[in-house]
C-alpha positions as semicolon CSV with decimal commas, in nm:
position;residue;x (nm);y (nm);z (nm)
1;M;-4,223;3,049;1,727
2;L;-4,564;3,093;1,568
3;Y;-4,580;3,254;1,223
4;L;-4,869;3,472;1,106
5;T;-4,924;3,660;0,784
6;N;-5,008;4,027;0,822
7;A;-5,376;3,955;0,752
8;Q;-5,381;3,672;1,008
9;A;-5,226;3,897;1,274
10;R;-5,486;4,166;1,210
11;R;-5,770;3,917;1,229
12;F;-5,635;3,766;1,550
13;L;-5,626;4,107;1,715
14;L;-5,974;4,197;1,600
15;R;-6,121;3,863;1,710
16;K;-5,945;3,901;2,045
17;H;-6,117;4,237;2,089
18;G;-6,456;4,113;1,973
19;L;-6,444;4,339;1,669
20;L;-6,456;4,082;1,388
21;G;-6,755;3,873;1,287
22;K;-7,045;3,805;1,522
23;H;-7,047;3,970;1,864
24;C;-6,890;3,754;2,134
25;F;-6,949;4,008;2,414
26;I;-7,319;4,056;2,487
27;G;-7,499;4,257;2,753
28;K;-7,380;4,324;3,105
29;Q;-7,202;3,988;3,132
30;G;-7,022;4,061;2,807
31;L;-6,914;4,400;2,943
32;L;-6,763;4,237;3,252
33;A;-6,598;3,963;3,045
34;Y;-6,430;4,220;2,821
35;V;-6,302;4,432;3,111
36;R;-6,165;4,118;3,277
37;Q;-5,990;4,028;2,952
38;T;-5,821;4,368;2,920
39;G;-5,756;4,421;3,292
40;C;-5,847;4,787;3,262
41;I;-6,009;5,037;3,028
42;Q;-5,857;5,383;3,031
43;F;-6,085;5,662;3,151
44;D;-6,100;6,015;3,014
45;P;-6,359;6,276;3,118
46;V;-6,396;6,441;2,775
47;D;-6,743;6,372;2,637
48;V;-6,791;6,480;2,274
49;C;-6,986;6,175;2,162
50;G;-6,939;5,950;2,466
51;K;-6,657;5,914;2,718
52;N;-6,363;5,691;2,624
53;P;-6,468;5,375;2,818
54;E;-6,821;5,408;2,680
55;L;-6,680;5,435;2,328
56;V;-6,460;5,129;2,384
57;L;-6,752;4,919;2,500
58;Q;-7,012;5,032;2,246
59;S;-6,794;4,899;1,965
60;R;-6,772;4,549;2,119
61;V;-7,061;4,475;2,354
62;K;-7,392;4,404;2,186
63;G;-7,674;4,588;2,360
64;F;-7,438;4,821;2,547
65;T;-7,569;5,152;2,678
66;K;-7,404;5,422;2,885
67;E;-7,634;5,323;3,172
68;T;-7,497;4,967;3,154
69;L;-7,150;5,087;3,249
70;S;-7,279;5,317;3,522
71;E;-7,472;5,027;3,676
72;A;-7,168;4,797;3,663
73;L;-6,959;5,063;3,840
74;Y;-7,196;5,216;4,092
75;T;-7,488;4,974;4,143
76;D;-7,355;4,623;4,089
77;R;-7,002;4,726;4,200
78;V;-6,837;4,464;3,978
79;L;-6,601;4,737;3,851
80;F;-6,425;5,028;4,022
81;D;-6,242;5,344;3,918
82;F;-5,873;5,366;4,010
83;P;-5,537;5,446;3,851
84;D;-5,386;5,167;3,641
85;K;-5,300;5,287;3,291
86;N;-5,373;5,640;3,408
87;L;-5,720;5,658;3,563
88;S;-5,901;5,342;3,459
89;I;-6,198;5,113;3,507
90;I;-6,089;4,786;3,672
91;P;-6,264;4,462;3,779
92;M;-6,354;4,480;4,147
93;E;-6,183;4,146;4,217
94;D;-5,850;4,314;4,134
95;W;-5,880;4,555;4,430
96;P;-5,611;4,376;4,639
97;Y;-5,352;4,399;4,358
98;F;-5,348;4,780;4,384
99;A;-5,263;4,791;4,754
100;R;-4,921;4,947;4,675
101;F;-5,093;5,248;4,516
102;R;-5,307;5,300;4,824
103;Q;-5,010;5,250;5,058
104;A;-4,806;5,506;4,865
105;A;-5,085;5,757;4,919
106;V;-5,090;5,681;5,294
107;E;-4,714;5,736;5,313
108;N;-4,760;6,067;5,133
109;E;-4,941;6,197;5,441
110;R;-4,601;6,236;5,610
111;R;-4,513;6,507;5,360
112;F;-4,844;6,689;5,399
113;P;-4,957;6,653;5,762
114;D;-5,238;6,909;5,716
115;I;-5,435;6,643;5,530
116;L;-5,480;6,436;5,849
117;G;-5,715;6,683;6,015
118;L;-5,916;6,713;5,696
119;K;-5,959;6,337;5,679
120;A;-6,130;6,325;6,017
121;Q;-6,372;6,602;5,923
122;T;-6,446;6,438;5,588
123;R;-6,526;6,101;5,743
124;L;-6,762;6,260;5,998
125;C;-6,944;6,446;5,720
126;I;-6,986;6,138;5,500
127;E;-7,091;5,918;5,792
128;A;-7,365;6,170;5,870
129;R;-7,498;6,257;5,524
130;G;-7,373;5,994;5,278
131;A;-7,196;6,051;4,948
132;V;-7,070;6,406;4,888
133;N;-6,887;6,605;4,626
134;S;-6,625;6,871;4,693
135;D;-6,879;7,157;4,688
136;E;-7,097;6,988;4,949
137;L;-6,811;6,900;5,184
138;K;-6,735;7,268;5,256
139;L;-6,395;7,239;5,429
140;A;-6,247;7,583;5,484
141;G;-5,922;7,706;5,333
142;D;-5,658;7,562;5,109
143;V;-5,403;7,290;5,176
144;R;-5,068;7,209;5,018
145;W;-5,108;6,861;4,881
146;H;-5,014;6,638;4,591
147;S;-5,140;6,288;4,523
148;A;-4,884;6,009;4,546
149;I;-5,057;5,852;4,248
150;H;-4,965;6,155;4,033
151;W;-5,298;6,178;3,858
152;S;-5,426;6,487;4,038
153;N;-5,312;6,801;4,212
154;G;-5,523;6,990;4,462
155;S;-5,519;7,297;4,685
156;N;-5,886;7,342;4,774
157;A;-5,926;7,171;5,110
158;S;-6,245;6,983;5,024
159;R;-6,117;6,850;4,695
160;A;-5,777;6,763;4,846
161;A;-5,936;6,564;5,129
162;L;-6,170;6,368;4,902
163;E;-5,910;6,286;4,640
164;H;-5,651;6,192;4,900
165;M;-5,888;5,956;5,081
166;Y;-5,988;5,813;4,744
167;S;-5,623;5,744;4,663
168;T;-5,571;5,571;5,001
169;G;-5,875;5,350;4,944
170;E;-6,075;5,499;5,231
171;L;-6,327;5,641;4,982
172;V;-6,465;5,521;4,652
173;I;-6,657;5,704;4,383
174;H;-7,021;5,654;4,472
175;H;-7,159;5,795;4,146
176;K;-7,106;6,073;3,895
177;K;-7,324;6,350;3,760
178;G;-7,157;6,450;3,437
179;A;-6,795;6,512;3,530
180;R;-6,871;6,570;3,900
181;K;-6,769;6,288;4,133
182;Y;-6,949;6,194;4,456
183;Y;-6,748;6,002;4,716
184;D;-6,858;5,756;4,984
185;L;-6,687;5,533;5,241
186;A;-6,521;5,230;5,084
187;E;-6,646;4,994;5,355
188;R;-7,002;5,058;5,236
189;H;-6,931;4,932;4,884
190;V;-6,614;4,717;4,869
191;P;-6,656;4,365;5,015
192;D;-6,453;4,311;5,332
193;R;-6,280;4,007;5,181
194;L;-6,130;4,236;4,915
195;R;-6,082;4,552;5,119
196;N;-5,898;4,367;5,397
197;A;-5,704;4,131;5,170
198;R;-5,326;4,149;5,163
199;D;-5,141;4,241;4,849
200;P;-5,116;3,909;4,656
201;L;-4,789;4,025;4,493
202;P;-4,598;4,236;4,749
203;V;-4,263;4,195;4,568
204;D;-4,216;4,462;4,299
205;E;-4,078;4,222;4,038
206;A;-4,373;3,985;4,068
207;H;-4,625;4,269;4,066
208;N;-4,474;4,425;3,753
209;A;-4,469;4,088;3,577
210;W;-4,841;4,053;3,652
211;R;-4,904;4,402;3,511
212;V;-4,700;4,334;3,195
213;L;-4,887;4,008;3,135
214;R;-5,218;4,194;3,175
215;R;-5,110;4,457;2,921
216;I;-5,012;4,192;2,667
217;G;-5,359;4,044;2,712
218;A;-5,519;4,387;2,689
219;V;-5,371;4,461;2,346
220;G;-5,345;4,102;2,223
221;L;-5,002;4,127;2,062
222;L;-4,714;4,334;2,201
223;W;-4,343;4,364;2,148
224;N;-4,061;4,402;2,398
225;K;-3,994;4,769;2,330
226;P;-4,108;5,104;2,471
227;S;-4,484;5,138;2,440
228;D;-4,770;5,343;2,579
229;A;-4,924;5,006;2,661
230;F;-4,692;4,990;2,964
231;L;-4,786;5,331;3,108
232;G;-4,858;5,331;3,480
233;I;-4,632;5,038;3,569
234;W;-4,405;5,200;3,827
235;G;-4,030;5,168;3,780
236;L;-4,050;4,957;3,463
237;N;-3,734;5,023;3,263
238;A;-3,597;4,849;2,954
239;A;-3,389;4,598;3,153
240;D;-3,682;4,506;3,379
241;R;-3,913;4,474;3,083
242;A;-3,671;4,242;2,901
243;R;-3,629;4,030;3,214
244;I;-4,004;4,003;3,261
245;F;-4,063;3,901;2,899
246;G;-3,794;3,634;2,935
247;E;-3,945;3,499;3,257
248;L;-4,299;3,494;3,115
249;L;-4,172;3,312;2,807
250;A;-3,978;3,057;3,012
251;A;-4,283;2,997;3,232
252;G;-4,498;2,929;2,926
253;Q;-4,730;3,222;2,997
254;I;-4,658;3,395;2,666
255;I;-4,562;3,272;2,320
256;E;-4,349;3,428;2,048
257;V;-4,520;3,535;1,728
258;S;-4,345;3,627;1,405
259;V;-4,554;3,841;1,171
260;E;-4,500;3,890;0,801
261;G;-4,323;4,219;0,731
262;L;-4,221;4,289;1,094
263;K;-3,862;4,249;1,206
264;D;-3,955;4,257;1,575
265;V;-4,092;3,951;1,753
266;L;-4,440;3,994;1,900
267;Y;-4,581;3,816;2,203
268;A;-4,927;3,685;2,288
269;R;-5,065;3,522;2,601
270;S;-5,048;3,143;2,582
271;E;-5,418;3,120;2,667
272;D;-5,485;3,283;2,328
273;A;-5,333;2,990;2,135
274;P;-5,676;2,863;2,015
275;L;-5,761;3,210;1,883
276;L;-5,422;3,229;1,709
277;A;-5,489;2,891;1,547
278;E;-5,828;3,016;1,433
279;A;-5,659;3,319;1,275
280;Q;-5,409;3,092;1,099
281;A;-5,696;2,893;0,955
282;D;-5,827;3,212;0,789
283;A;-6,182;3,138;0,906
284;P;-6,441;3,341;0,713
285;H;-6,600;3,638;0,886
286;T;-6,884;3,880;0,830
287;P;-6,749;4,237;0,798
288;R;-6,852;4,477;1,073
289;C;-6,825;4,853;1,072
290;E;-6,735;5,011;1,407
291;L;-6,615;5,343;1,546
292;L;-6,326;5,299;1,790
293;A;-6,233;5,507;2,094
294;P;-5,930;5,740;2,086
295;L;-5,775;5,564;2,390
296;D;-5,898;5,218;2,291
297;C;-5,700;4,926;2,437
298;F;-5,664;4,802;2,079
299;L;-5,480;5,128;1,992
300;W;-5,253;5,155;2,298
301;D;-4,943;5,089;2,086
302;R;-4,999;5,312;1,785
303;K;-4,666;5,221;1,625
304;L;-4,773;4,857;1,628
305;I;-5,111;4,947;1,476
306;Q;-4,934;5,142;1,202
307;A;-4,701;4,848;1,137
308;L;-4,986;4,596;1,114
309;F;-5,271;4,800;0,966
310;G;-5,086;5,079;0,783
311;F;-5,297;5,324;0,984
312;A;-5,129;5,626;1,148
313;Y;-5,349;5,766;1,423
314;K;-5,290;6,064;1,651
315;W;-5,544;6,188;1,902
316;E;-5,538;6,559;1,821
317;I;-5,736;6,685;2,119
318;Y;-5,426;6,859;2,258
319;T;-5,297;6,973;1,917
320;P;-5,358;7,344;1,836
321;A;-5,645;7,373;1,590
322;A;-5,427;7,522;1,315
323;K;-5,193;7,223;1,331
324;R;-5,452;6,944;1,330
325;A;-5,446;6,710;1,033
326;F;-5,807;6,606;1,098
327;G;-6,004;6,729;1,399
328;Y;-6,046;6,776;1,773
329;Y;-6,211;6,441;1,855
330;V;-6,173;6,195;1,571
331;L;-6,259;5,824;1,593
332;P;-6,086;5,552;1,387
333;L;-6,322;5,371;1,149
334;L;-6,302;4,993;1,127
335;Y;-6,452;4,793;0,841
336;G;-6,392;4,420;0,827
337;D;-6,027;4,357;0,912
338;S;-5,904;4,702;0,806
339;L;-5,891;5,051;0,950
340;V;-6,039;5,234;0,653
341;G;-6,073;5,591;0,777
342;R;-6,179;5,819;1,059
343;V;-6,491;6,008;1,163
344;E;-6,539;6,332;1,354
345;A;-6,877;6,336;1,522
346;A;-7,033;6,529;1,810
347;N;-7,346;6,481;2,019
348;D;-7,566;6,791;2,015
349;T;-7,753;6,705;2,335
350;K;-7,999;6,996;2,311
351;A;-8,110;6,911;1,960
352;K;-8,067;6,534;2,021
353;M;-7,868;6,530;1,700
354;L;-7,550;6,343;1,610
355;V;-7,350;6,592;1,406
356;V;-7,111;6,416;1,168
357;K;-6,859;6,687;1,089
358;N;-6,641;6,485;0,854
359;V;-6,556;6,139;0,729
360;W;-6,206;6,078;0,593
361;F;-6,129;5,753;0,411
362;E;-5,768;5,640;0,388
363;A;-5,590;5,725;0,062
364;N;-5,580;5,359;-0,044
365;V;-5,950;5,298;0,032
366;T;-6,223;5,326;-0,232
367;P;-6,556;5,302;-0,051
368;T;-6,787;5,043;-0,205
369;K;-7,166;5,057;-0,185
370;K;-7,150;4,779;0,075
371;M;-6,900;4,975;0,285
372;Q;-7,106;5,293;0,259
373;A;-7,419;5,106;0,367
374;A;-7,230;4,954;0,662
375;L;-7,104;5,301;0,763
376;E;-7,457;5,444;0,750
377;A;-7,582;5,161;0,972
378;C;-7,287;5,215;1,208
379;L;-7,363;5,587;1,238
380;A;-7,730;5,512;1,302
381;R;-7,633;5,277;1,590
382;F;-7,387;5,536;1,718
383;A;-7,659;5,802;1,717
384;R;-7,888;5,576;1,923
385;F;-7,601;5,504;2,163
386;N;-7,572;5,882;2,219
387;G;-7,947;5,924;2,266
388;C;-7,980;6,112;1,937
389;K;-8,297;6,101;1,727
390;D;-8,135;6,210;1,403
391;I;-7,804;6,258;1,223
392;S;-7,679;6,578;1,063
393;F;-7,396;6,576;0,810
394;S;-7,220;6,911;0,808
């Protein structure tokens, strides 16, 4: 078993995520490398100062812009949108591994036979005119339908048909305008070698082990206990999870890590052994100041983050305003190897102004001049990322 001090564990995680020292993820190739490392980045449509995947990537990928992600998804097609940990952004080469999701949606047609007629009409429309959204499809009436993937409900016939065919893999998202999705035929955009490939892991146990291993790699360190990091892995209960951890450990794919102050054993992917050794060596680093996304892969297990960083974070977007401790859309603030506070900011698109509503430092943090300067530089970068020309502090 490997032993890390608390500081070493924090630095390992931050180096793993490209958040400590010099940037190791740069440009479009860096974007793809990071998504491959995590397996998936969780998507959320709320856009206060950038959507969640954009916020994840702007903190890590040097030179990242919102257009960079859109190009990777809808021009280069090296990524695709599909449910993993809820709706996510996934490397295109992983398309075959999600065959069971698509098959479950096909089997759902037996419960809602009305969807079959809609599928034929939808395909004819898209073949004739190209990518469409639900308003342009114009299928009459409503239909009783529910996605087998459980991420969407629908009754409007046009929306139901598009989302169902998306869940079966017959359609992909062609592009987006704001929150509106345009769908096109998958065969126009997904390579045949991937679209026609068989499920590489058809046995549930093997598939779930692959997913668990990906989630350990996505966070960097995880424990064998209930965690939001395992959301979206169908049928994974405590016994299955314990069995999978044991098998991965026996196969040498993960290693045990004991961290100062934690009674629970943590696990890392064996391929991260060099990075763990680097953390043990306490290599010097240049402090960076970054704003993190609310659904950041780094924060998927908030109990673990609290245990390691002493930072309790709750995304209060669904908390009634009167009960919020901080604000509607608040981003954790990283400085060096510590989570030192949180920032509530909003993009005023009309005024092209980043409105910083509040900055809260943790009770045990006394901001130095160096930290304040780093925060100002971070906010200036964040404003440019949002296309803002100025910053307003309310």
